[in-house]
PDB file of C-alpha atoms in Angstrom:
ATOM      1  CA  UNK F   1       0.000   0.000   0.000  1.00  0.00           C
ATOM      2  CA  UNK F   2       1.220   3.125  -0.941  1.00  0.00           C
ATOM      3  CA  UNK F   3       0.759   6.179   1.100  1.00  0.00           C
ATOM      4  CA  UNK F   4       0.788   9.434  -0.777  1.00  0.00           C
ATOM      5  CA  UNK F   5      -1.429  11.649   1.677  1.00  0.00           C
ATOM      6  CA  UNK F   6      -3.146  12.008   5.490  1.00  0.00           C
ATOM      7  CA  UNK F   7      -5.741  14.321   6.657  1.00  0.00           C
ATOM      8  CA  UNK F   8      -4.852  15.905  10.113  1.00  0.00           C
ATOM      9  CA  UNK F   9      -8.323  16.287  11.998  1.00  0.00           C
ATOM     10  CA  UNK F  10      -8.884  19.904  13.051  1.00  0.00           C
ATOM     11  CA  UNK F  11      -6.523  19.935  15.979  1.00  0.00           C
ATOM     12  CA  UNK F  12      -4.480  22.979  17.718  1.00  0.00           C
ATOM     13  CA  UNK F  13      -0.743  21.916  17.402  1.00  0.00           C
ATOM     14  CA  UNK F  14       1.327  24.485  19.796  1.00  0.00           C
ATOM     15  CA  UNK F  15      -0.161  28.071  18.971  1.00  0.00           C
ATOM     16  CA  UNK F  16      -1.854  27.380  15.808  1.00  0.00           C
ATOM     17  CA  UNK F  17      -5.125  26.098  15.174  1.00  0.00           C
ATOM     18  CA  UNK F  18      -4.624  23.605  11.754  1.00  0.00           C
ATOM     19  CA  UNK F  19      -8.162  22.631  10.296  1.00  0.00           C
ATOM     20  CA  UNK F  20      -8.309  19.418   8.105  1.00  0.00           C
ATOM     21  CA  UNK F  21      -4.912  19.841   6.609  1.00  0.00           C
ATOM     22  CA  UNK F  22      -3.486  17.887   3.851  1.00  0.00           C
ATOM     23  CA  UNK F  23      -0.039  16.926   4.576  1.00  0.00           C
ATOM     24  CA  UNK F  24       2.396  15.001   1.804  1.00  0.00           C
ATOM     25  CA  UNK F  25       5.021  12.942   3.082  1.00  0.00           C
ATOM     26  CA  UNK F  26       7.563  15.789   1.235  1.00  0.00           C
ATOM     27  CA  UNK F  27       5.985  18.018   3.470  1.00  0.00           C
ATOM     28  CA  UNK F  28       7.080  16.600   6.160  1.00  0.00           C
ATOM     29  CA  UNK F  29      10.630  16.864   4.787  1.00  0.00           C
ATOM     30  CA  UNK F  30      10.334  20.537   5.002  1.00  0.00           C
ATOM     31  CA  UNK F  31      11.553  20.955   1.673  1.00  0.00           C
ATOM     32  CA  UNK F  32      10.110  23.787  -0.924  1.00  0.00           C
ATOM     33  CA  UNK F  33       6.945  21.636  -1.331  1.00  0.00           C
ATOM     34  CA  UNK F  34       6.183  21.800   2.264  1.00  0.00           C
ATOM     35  CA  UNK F  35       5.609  25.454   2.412  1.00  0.00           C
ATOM     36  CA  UNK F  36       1.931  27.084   2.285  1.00  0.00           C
ATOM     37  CA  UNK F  37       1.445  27.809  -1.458  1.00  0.00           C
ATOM     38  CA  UNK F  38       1.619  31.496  -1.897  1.00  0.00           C
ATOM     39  CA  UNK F  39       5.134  31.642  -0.193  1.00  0.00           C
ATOM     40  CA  UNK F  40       6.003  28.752  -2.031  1.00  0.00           C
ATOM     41  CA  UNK F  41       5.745  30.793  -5.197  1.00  0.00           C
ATOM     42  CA  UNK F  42       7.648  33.851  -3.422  1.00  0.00           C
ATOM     43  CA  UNK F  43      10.467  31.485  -2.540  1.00  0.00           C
ATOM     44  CA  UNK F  44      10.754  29.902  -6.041  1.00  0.00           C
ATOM     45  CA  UNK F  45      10.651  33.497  -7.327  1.00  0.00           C
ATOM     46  CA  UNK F  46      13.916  34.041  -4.957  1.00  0.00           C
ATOM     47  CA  UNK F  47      15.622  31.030  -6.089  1.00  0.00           C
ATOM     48  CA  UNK F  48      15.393  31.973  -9.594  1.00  0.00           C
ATOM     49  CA  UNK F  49      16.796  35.518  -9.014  1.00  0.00           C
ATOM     50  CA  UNK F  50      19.822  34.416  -6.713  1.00  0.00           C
ATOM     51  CA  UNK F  51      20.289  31.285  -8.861  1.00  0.00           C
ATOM     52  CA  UNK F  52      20.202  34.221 -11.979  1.00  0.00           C
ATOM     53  CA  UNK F  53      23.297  35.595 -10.169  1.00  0.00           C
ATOM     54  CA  UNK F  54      25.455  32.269 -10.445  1.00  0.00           C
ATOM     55  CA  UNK F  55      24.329  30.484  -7.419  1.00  0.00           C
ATOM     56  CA  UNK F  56      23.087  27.358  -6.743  1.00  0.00           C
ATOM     57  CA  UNK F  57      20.187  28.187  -3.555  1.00  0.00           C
ATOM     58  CA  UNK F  58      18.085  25.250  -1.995  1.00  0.00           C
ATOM     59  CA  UNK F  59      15.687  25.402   0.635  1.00  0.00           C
ATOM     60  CA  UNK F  60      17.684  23.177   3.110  1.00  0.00           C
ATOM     61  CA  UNK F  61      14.028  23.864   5.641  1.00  0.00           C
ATOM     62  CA  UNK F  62      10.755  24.731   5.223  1.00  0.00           C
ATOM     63  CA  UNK F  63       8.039  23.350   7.229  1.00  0.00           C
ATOM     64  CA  UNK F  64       8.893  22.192  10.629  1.00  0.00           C
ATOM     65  CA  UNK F  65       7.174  19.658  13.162  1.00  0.00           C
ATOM     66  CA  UNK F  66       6.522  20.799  17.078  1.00  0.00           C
ATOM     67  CA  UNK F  67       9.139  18.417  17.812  1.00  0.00           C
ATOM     68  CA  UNK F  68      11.677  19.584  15.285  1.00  0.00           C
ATOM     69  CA  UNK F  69      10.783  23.041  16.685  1.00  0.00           C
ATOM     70  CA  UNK F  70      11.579  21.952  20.124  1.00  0.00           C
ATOM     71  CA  UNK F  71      14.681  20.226  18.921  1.00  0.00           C
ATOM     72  CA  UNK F  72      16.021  23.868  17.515  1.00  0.00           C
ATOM     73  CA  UNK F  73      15.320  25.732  20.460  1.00  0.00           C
ATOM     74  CA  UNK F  74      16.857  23.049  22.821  1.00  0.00           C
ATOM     75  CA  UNK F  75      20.131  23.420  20.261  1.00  0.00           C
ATOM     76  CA  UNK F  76      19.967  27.034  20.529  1.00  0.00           C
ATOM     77  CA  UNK F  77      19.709  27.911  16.507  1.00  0.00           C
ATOM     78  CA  UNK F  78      16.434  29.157  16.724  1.00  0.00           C
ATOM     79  CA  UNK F  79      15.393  31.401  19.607  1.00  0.00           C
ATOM     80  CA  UNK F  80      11.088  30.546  19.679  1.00  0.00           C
ATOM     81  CA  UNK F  81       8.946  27.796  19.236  1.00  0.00           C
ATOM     82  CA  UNK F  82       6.366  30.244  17.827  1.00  0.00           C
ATOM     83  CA  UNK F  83       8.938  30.006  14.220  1.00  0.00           C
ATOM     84  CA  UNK F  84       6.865  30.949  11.113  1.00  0.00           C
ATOM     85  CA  UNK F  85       8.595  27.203   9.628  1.00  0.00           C
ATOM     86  CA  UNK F  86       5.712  25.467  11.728  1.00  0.00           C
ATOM     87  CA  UNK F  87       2.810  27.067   9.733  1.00  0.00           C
ATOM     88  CA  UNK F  88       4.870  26.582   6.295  1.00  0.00           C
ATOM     89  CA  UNK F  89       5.440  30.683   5.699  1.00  0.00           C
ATOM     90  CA  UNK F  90       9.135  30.658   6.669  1.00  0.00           C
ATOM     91  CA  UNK F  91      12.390  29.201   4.989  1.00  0.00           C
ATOM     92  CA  UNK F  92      15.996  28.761   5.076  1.00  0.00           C
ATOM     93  CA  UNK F  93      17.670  28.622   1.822  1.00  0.00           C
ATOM     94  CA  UNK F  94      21.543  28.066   1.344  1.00  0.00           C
ATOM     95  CA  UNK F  95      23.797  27.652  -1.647  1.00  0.00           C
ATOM     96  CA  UNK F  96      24.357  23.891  -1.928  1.00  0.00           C
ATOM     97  CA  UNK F  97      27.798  23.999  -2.420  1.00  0.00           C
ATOM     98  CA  UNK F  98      28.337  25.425   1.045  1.00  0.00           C
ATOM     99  CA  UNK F  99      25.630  25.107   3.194  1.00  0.00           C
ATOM    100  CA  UNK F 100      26.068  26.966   6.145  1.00  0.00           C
ATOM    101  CA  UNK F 101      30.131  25.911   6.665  1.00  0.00           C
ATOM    102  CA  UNK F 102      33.236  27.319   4.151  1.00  0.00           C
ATOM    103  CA  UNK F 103      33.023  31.227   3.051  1.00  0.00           C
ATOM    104  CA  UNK F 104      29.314  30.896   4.132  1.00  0.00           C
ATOM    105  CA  UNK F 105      30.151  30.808   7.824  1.00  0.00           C
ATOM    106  CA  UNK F 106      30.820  34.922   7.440  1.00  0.00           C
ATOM    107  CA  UNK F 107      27.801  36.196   7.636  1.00  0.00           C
ATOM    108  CA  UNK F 108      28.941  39.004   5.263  1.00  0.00           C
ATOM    109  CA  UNK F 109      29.719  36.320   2.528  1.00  0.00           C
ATOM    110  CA  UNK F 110      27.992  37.581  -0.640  1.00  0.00           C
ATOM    111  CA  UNK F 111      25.439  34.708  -1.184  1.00  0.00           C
ATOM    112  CA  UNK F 112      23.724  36.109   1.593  1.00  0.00           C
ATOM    113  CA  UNK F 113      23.600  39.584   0.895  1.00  0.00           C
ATOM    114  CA  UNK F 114      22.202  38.631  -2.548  1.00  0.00           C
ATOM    115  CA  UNK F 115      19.236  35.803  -1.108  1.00  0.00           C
ATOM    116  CA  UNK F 116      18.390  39.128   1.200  1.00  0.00           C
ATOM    117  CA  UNK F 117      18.023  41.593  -1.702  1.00  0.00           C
ATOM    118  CA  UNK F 118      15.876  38.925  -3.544  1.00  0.00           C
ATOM    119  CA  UNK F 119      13.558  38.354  -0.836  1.00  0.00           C
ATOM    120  CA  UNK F 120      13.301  41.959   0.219  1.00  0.00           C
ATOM    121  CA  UNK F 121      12.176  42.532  -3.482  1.00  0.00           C
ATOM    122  CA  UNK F 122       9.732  39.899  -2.798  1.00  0.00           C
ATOM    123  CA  UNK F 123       8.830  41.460   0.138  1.00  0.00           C
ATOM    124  CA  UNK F 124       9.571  38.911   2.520  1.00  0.00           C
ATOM    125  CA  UNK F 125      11.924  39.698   6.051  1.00  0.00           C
ATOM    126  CA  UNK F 126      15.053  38.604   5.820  1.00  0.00           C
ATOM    127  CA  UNK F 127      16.357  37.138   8.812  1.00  0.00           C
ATOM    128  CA  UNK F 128      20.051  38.917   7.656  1.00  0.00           C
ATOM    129  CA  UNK F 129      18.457  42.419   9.045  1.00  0.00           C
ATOM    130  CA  UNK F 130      17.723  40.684  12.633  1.00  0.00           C
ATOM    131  CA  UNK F 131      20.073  42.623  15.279  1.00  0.00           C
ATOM    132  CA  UNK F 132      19.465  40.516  18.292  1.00  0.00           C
ATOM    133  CA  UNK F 133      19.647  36.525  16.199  1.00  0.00           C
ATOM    134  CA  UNK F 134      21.053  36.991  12.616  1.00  0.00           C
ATOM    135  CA  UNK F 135      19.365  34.287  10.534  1.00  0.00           C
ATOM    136  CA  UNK F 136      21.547  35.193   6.810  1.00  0.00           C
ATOM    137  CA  UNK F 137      19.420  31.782   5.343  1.00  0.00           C
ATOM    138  CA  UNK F 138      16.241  32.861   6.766  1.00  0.00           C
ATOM    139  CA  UNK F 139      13.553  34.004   5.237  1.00  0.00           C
ATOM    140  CA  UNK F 140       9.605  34.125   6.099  1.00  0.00           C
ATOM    141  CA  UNK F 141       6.531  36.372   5.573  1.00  0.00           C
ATOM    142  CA  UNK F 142       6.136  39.353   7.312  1.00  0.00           C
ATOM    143  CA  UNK F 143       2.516  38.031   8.735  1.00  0.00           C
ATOM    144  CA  UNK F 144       1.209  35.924  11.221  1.00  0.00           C
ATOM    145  CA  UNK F 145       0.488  32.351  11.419  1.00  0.00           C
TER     146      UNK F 145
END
């Protein structure tokens, strides 16, 4: 038996409330396909433009799980467990040849200056303007869950 899709019963999962939610395996991957659709098109939109400038971006996270979540916070890379990855409207894109390690440990290295310009111009917040917790790879949409 093959199993391609689930249906979540409306439930509240941490802060949000998630209503009879289709969820694909991929999305549980928290690759591109995992995010909510009309981010999913920003982001693509951003990976074209920074790939456009001789890079070669991936969404290393999208969507995350509760317990993923958790698992950040208790590492101390992410700072809430209110993140914009667990309602699918958040991302953090790196160039695949680096990841986060190599010249892309400065967080002046120019593949992040250019995935910030792309996703300002596609008006998403780039976590690269945070003061307090610079996120260079994050990006996410500047509303709610």
């Amino acid at each position: 038996m093959r199993l391609s899709h689930f249906r979540i019963p409306a439930a509240i999962i941490g802060f949000m409330l998630i209503a009879n939610t289709t969820i694909s395996p991929t999305m549980a991957a928290g690759g591109i396909e995992s995010l909510e659709p009309a981010f999913q098109q920003k982001v693509g939109r951003v990976l074209v433009k920074v790939r456009a400038k001789g890079w070669q971006p991936k969404v290393a996270e999208g969507r995350r799980t509760i317990a993923e979540q958790r698992e950040k916070v208790r590492r101390g890379v992410s700072k809430t467990m209110r993140s914009k990855h667990l309602c699918g409207i958040a991302a953090d894109i790196i160039d695949k040849r680096y990841g986060w390690g190599g010249p892309a440990a400065n967080t002046n290295f120019k593949f992040w200056k250019d995935l910030g310009a792309a996703a300002k111009s596609e008006g998403l917040v780039w976590g690269g303007d945070w003061r307090s917790f610079k996120d260079v790879a994050h990006l996410e949409e500047p509303r709610k869950c």
